[in-house]
Short mmCIF file of C-alpha atoms in Angstrom, two decimals:
data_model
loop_
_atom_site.label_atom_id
_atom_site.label_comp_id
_atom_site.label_asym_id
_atom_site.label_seq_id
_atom_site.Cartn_x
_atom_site.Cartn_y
_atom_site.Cartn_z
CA UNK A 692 62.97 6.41 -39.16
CA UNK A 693 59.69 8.08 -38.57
CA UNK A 694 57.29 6.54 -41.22
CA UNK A 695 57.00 2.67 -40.79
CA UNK A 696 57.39 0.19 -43.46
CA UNK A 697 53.81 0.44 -44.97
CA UNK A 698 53.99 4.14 -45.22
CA UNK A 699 57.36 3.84 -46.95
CA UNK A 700 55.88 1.41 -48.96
CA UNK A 701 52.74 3.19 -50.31
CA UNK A 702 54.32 6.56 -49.75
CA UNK A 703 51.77 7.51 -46.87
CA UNK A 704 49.63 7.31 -44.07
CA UNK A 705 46.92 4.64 -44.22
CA UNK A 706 44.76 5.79 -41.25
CA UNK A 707 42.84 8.39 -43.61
CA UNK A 708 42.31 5.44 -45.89
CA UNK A 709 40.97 3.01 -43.51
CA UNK A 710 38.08 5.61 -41.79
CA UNK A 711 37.11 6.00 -45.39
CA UNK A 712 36.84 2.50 -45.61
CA UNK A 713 34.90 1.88 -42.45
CA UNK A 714 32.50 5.20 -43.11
CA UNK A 715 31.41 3.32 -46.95
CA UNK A 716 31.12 0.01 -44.91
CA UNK A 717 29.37 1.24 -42.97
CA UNK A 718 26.76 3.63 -45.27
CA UNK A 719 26.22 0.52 -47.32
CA UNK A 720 25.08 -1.55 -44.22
CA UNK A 721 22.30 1.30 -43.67
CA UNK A 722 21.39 1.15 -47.06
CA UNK A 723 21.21 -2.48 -46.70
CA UNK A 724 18.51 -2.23 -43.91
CA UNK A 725 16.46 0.79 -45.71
CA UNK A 726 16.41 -0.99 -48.55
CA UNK A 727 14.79 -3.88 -47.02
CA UNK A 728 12.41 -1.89 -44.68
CA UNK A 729 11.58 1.06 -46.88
CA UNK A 730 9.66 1.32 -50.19
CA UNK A 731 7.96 -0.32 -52.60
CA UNK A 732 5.98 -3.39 -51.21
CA UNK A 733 7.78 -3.76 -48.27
CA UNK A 734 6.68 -2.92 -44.51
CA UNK A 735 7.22 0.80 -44.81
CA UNK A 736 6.30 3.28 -47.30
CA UNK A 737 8.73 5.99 -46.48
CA UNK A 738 11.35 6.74 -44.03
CA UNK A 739 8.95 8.97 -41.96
CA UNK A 740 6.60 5.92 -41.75
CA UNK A 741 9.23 4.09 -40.29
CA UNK A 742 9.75 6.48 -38.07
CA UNK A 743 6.37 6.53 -36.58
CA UNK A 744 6.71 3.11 -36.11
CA UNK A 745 9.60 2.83 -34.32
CA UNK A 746 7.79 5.78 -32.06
CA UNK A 747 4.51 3.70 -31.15
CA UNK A 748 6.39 1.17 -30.72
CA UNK A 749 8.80 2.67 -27.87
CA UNK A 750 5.62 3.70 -26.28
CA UNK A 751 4.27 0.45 -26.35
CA UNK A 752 7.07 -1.20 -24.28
CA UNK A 753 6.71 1.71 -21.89
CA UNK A 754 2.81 0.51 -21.51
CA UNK A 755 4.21 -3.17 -21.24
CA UNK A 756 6.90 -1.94 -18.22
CA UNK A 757 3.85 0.15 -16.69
CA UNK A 758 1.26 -3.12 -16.26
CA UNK A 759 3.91 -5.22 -15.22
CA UNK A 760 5.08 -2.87 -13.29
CA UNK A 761 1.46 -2.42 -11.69
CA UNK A 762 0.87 -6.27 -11.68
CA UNK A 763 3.60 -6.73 -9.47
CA UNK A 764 2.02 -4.26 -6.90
CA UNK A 765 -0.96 -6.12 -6.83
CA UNK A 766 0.33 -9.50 -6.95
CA UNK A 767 2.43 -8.09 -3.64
CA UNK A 768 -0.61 -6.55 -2.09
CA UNK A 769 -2.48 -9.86 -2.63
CA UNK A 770 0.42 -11.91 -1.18
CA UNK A 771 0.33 -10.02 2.08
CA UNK A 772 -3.10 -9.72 2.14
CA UNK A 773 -3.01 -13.74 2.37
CA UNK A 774 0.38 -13.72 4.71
CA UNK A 775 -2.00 -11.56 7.48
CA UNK A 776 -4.75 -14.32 6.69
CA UNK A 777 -2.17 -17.09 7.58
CA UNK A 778 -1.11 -15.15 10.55
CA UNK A 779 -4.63 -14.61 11.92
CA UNK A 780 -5.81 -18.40 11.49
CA UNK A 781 -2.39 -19.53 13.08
CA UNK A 782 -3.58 -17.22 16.17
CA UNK A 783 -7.23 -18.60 15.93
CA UNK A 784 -6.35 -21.84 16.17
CA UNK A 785 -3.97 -21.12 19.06
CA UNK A 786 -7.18 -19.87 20.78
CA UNK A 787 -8.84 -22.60 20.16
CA UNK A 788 -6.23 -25.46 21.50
CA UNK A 789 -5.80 -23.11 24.60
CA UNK A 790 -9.41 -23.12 25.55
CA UNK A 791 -9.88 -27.04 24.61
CA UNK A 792 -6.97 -27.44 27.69
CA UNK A 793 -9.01 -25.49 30.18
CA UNK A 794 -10.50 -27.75 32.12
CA UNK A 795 -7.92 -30.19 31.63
CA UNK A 796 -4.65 -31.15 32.77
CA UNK A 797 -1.40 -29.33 30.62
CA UNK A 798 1.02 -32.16 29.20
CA UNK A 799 4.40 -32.01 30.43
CA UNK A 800 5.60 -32.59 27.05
CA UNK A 801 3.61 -29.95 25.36
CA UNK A 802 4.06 -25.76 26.26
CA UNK A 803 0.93 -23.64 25.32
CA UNK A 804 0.02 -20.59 25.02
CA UNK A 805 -1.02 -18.27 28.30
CA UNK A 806 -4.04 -16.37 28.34
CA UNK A 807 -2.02 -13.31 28.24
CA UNK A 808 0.04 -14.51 25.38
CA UNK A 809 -3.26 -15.16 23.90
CA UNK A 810 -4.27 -11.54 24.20
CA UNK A 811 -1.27 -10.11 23.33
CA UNK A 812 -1.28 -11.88 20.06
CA UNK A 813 -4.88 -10.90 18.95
CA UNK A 814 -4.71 -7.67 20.03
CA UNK A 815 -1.61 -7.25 17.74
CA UNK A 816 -3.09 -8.67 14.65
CA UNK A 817 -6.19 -6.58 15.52
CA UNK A 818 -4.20 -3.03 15.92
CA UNK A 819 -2.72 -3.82 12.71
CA UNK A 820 -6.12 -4.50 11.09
CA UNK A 821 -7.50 -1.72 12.41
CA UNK A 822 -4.53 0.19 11.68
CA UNK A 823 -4.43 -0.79 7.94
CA UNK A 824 -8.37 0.26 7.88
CA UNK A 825 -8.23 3.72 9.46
CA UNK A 826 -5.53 4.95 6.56
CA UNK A 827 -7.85 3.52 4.10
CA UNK A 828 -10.76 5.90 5.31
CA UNK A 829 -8.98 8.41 5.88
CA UNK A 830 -7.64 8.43 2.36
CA UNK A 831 -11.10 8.00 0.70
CA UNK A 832 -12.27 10.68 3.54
CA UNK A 833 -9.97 13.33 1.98
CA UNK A 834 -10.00 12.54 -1.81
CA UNK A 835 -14.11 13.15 -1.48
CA UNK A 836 -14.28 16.28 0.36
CA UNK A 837 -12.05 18.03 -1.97
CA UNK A 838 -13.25 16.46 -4.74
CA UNK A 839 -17.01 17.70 -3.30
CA UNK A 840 -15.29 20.82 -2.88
CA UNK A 841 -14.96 21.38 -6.46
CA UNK A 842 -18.55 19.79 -7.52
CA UNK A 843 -16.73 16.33 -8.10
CA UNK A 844 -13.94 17.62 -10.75
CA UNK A 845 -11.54 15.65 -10.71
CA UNK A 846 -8.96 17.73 -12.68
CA UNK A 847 -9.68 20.76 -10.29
CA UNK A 848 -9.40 18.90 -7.38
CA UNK A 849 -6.26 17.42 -8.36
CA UNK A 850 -4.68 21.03 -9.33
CA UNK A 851 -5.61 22.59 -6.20
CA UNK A 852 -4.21 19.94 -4.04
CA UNK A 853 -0.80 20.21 -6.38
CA UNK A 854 -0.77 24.18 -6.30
CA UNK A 855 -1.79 24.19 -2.49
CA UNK A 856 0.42 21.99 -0.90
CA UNK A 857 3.23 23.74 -2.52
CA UNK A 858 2.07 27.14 -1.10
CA UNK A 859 2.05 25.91 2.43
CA UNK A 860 5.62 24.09 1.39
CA UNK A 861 4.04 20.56 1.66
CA UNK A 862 6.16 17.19 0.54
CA UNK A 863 5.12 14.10 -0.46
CA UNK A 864 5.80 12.44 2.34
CA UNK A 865 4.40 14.92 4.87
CA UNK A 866 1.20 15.05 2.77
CA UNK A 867 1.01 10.87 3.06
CA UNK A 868 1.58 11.22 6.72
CA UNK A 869 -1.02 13.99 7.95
CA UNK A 870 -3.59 12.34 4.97
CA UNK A 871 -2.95 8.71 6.97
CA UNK A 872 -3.06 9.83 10.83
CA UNK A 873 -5.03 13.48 10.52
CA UNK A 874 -6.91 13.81 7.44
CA UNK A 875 -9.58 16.73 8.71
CA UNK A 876 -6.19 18.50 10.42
CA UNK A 877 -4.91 17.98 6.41
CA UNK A 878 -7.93 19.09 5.08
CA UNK A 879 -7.99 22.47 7.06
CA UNK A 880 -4.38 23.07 6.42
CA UNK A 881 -5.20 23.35 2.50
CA UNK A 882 -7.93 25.93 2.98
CA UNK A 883 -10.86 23.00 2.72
CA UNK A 884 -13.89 22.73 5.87
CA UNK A 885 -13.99 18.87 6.83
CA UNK A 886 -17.72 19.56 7.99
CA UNK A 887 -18.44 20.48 4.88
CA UNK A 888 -18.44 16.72 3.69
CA UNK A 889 -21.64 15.28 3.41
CA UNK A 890 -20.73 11.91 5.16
CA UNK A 891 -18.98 12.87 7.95
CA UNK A 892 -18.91 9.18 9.43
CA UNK A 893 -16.02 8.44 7.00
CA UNK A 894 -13.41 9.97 8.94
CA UNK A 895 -11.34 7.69 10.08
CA UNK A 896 -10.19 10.10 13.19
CA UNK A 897 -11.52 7.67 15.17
CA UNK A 898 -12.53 3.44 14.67
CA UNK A 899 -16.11 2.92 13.96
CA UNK A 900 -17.23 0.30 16.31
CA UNK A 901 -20.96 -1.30 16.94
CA UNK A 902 -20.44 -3.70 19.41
CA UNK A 903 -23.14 -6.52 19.72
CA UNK A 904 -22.05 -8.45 23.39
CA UNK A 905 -22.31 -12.13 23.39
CA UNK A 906 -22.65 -11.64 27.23
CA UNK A 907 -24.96 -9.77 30.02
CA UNK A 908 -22.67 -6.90 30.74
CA UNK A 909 -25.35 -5.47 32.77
CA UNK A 910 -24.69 -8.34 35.57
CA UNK A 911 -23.41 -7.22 38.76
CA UNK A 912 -20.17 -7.72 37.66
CA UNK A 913 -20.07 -5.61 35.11
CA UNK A 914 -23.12 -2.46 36.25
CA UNK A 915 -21.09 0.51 36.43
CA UNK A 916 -17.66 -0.82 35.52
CA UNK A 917 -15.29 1.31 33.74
CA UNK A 918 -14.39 -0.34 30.49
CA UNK A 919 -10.54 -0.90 31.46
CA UNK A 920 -7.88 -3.65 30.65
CA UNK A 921 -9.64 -5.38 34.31
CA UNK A 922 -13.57 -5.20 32.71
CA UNK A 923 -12.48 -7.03 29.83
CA UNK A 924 -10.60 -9.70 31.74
CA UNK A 925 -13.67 -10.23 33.89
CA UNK A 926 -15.59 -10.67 30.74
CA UNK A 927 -12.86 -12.99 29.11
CA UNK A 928 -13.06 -15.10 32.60
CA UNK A 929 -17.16 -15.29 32.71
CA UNK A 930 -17.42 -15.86 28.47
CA UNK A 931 -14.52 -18.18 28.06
CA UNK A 932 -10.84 -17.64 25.98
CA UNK A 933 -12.52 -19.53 22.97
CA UNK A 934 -16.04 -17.62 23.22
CA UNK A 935 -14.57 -14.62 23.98
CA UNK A 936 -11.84 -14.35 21.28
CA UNK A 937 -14.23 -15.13 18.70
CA UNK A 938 -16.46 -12.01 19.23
CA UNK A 939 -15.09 -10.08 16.65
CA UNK A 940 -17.07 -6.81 17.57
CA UNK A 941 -15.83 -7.52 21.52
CA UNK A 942 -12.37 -7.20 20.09
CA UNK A 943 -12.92 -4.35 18.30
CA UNK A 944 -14.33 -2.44 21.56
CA UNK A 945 -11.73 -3.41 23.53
CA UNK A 946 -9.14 -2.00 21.19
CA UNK A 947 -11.00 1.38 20.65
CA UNK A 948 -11.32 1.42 24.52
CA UNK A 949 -7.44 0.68 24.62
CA UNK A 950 -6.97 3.82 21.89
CA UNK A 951 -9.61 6.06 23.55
CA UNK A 952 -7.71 5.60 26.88
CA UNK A 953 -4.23 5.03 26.71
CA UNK A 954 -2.10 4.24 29.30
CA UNK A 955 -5.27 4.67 31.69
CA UNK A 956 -6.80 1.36 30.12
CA UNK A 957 -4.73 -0.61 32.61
CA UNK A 958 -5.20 0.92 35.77
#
């Protein structure tokens, strides 16, 4: 038989019945919740007022996901800010336990750092230091010249660099990069003079060093003497690994030498 015993029993299909049944149960329920949101003395006047609610308050978890969002950044900047701290006192203090063993005898029980290993490991933290510092300028470099460009309008500036770096068929990424490593090559590229920028000294095309020696490097040893990987080892030898390691500004020649000169800074 096709019909099954309820049908035979009630003469019909109860499907058609039961969606009618589920569509009332299911109007009454929203009545239910209008009724206690909407009118009279309660939290909303009107439907439309409810509406609006719900609206702001949408938007207001999207602020809430935005500053969390932007907290984490800088709770993540601020933890690796304090990892390269760590790493940089670690290497300090490396220094210092290698130069307090100078003059004496090397336990047999104890390995410690070479002078080399020494130099190697400062001049790595320092590179990415210096690194970290040149993208920095060179980001402020090229947000003020345009922004100079366009008598310090902001909105301008920011429409310009949108419309022009999709004319020359600029990406993000490629923007980031030549911003980073070549901002006046970037800065040409869109149509804007670097020289127009008032301080050109911000551009970090090159590291900004003002080097105040701790030593006479106009001794014999040093008159005349090409600033190469064997000057500064000279210098290490006659200042000390502790003394010299500690000269900030020393280091900071020595790597712009390094940088200036390539591979020629070891021959």
């Amino acid at each position: 038989m096709s019909e099954n015993i309820v049908d035979q029993a009630i003469g019909g299909d109860t499907t058609a019945t039961t969606k009618a049944s589920n569509k009332d149960q299911e109007s009454t329920s929203t009545k239910s919740v209008l009724d206690e949101l909407v009118g009279e003395n309660k939290p909303f006047k009107d439907v439309e007022a409810l509406a609006k609610a719900k609206l702001e308050s949408n938007r207001f978890i999207e602020q809430l996901k935005e500053e969390n969002r932007e907290m984490r950044e800088a709770l993540k900047e601020l933890e690796e800010k304090a990892n390269r701290n760590i790493a940089l006192s670690d290497i300090l203090n490396e220094v210092k336990n290698a130069a307090n063993k100078e003059g004496g005898e090397e336990s047999n029980n104890q390995t410690s750092l070479t002078e080399t290993d020494v130099a190697e490991l400062v001049e790595r933290v320092l590179e990415q230091k210096q690194q970290t510092q040149r993208i920095t300028s060179n980001k402020k470099f090229v947000e003020l010249t345009i922004k100079e460009a366009f008598g310090g309008d902001e909105a301008k500036a920011v429409e310009f660099l949108k419309t022009r770096t999709a004319e020359v068929g600029l990406n993000a990424d490629t923007v980031k990069n030549l911003i980073e490593s070549s901002p006046k090559a970037f800065l040409k590229l869109i149509g804007i003079d670097p020289s127009t920028k008032g301080n050109k000294e911000s551009s970090g095309d090159r590291p900004l060093v003002n080097v105040q020696r701790s030593v006479n490097t106009d001794s014999t040893v040093f008159a005349n003497t090409r600033k190469n990987y064997e000057y500064f080892r000279k210098l290490r030898k006659e200042m000390g690994v502790a003394k010299f390691y500690s000269d900030t500004r020393l280091l900071n020649e020595m790597y712009a030498e390094r940088q200036r000169q390539g591979d020629d800074f070891y021959k």
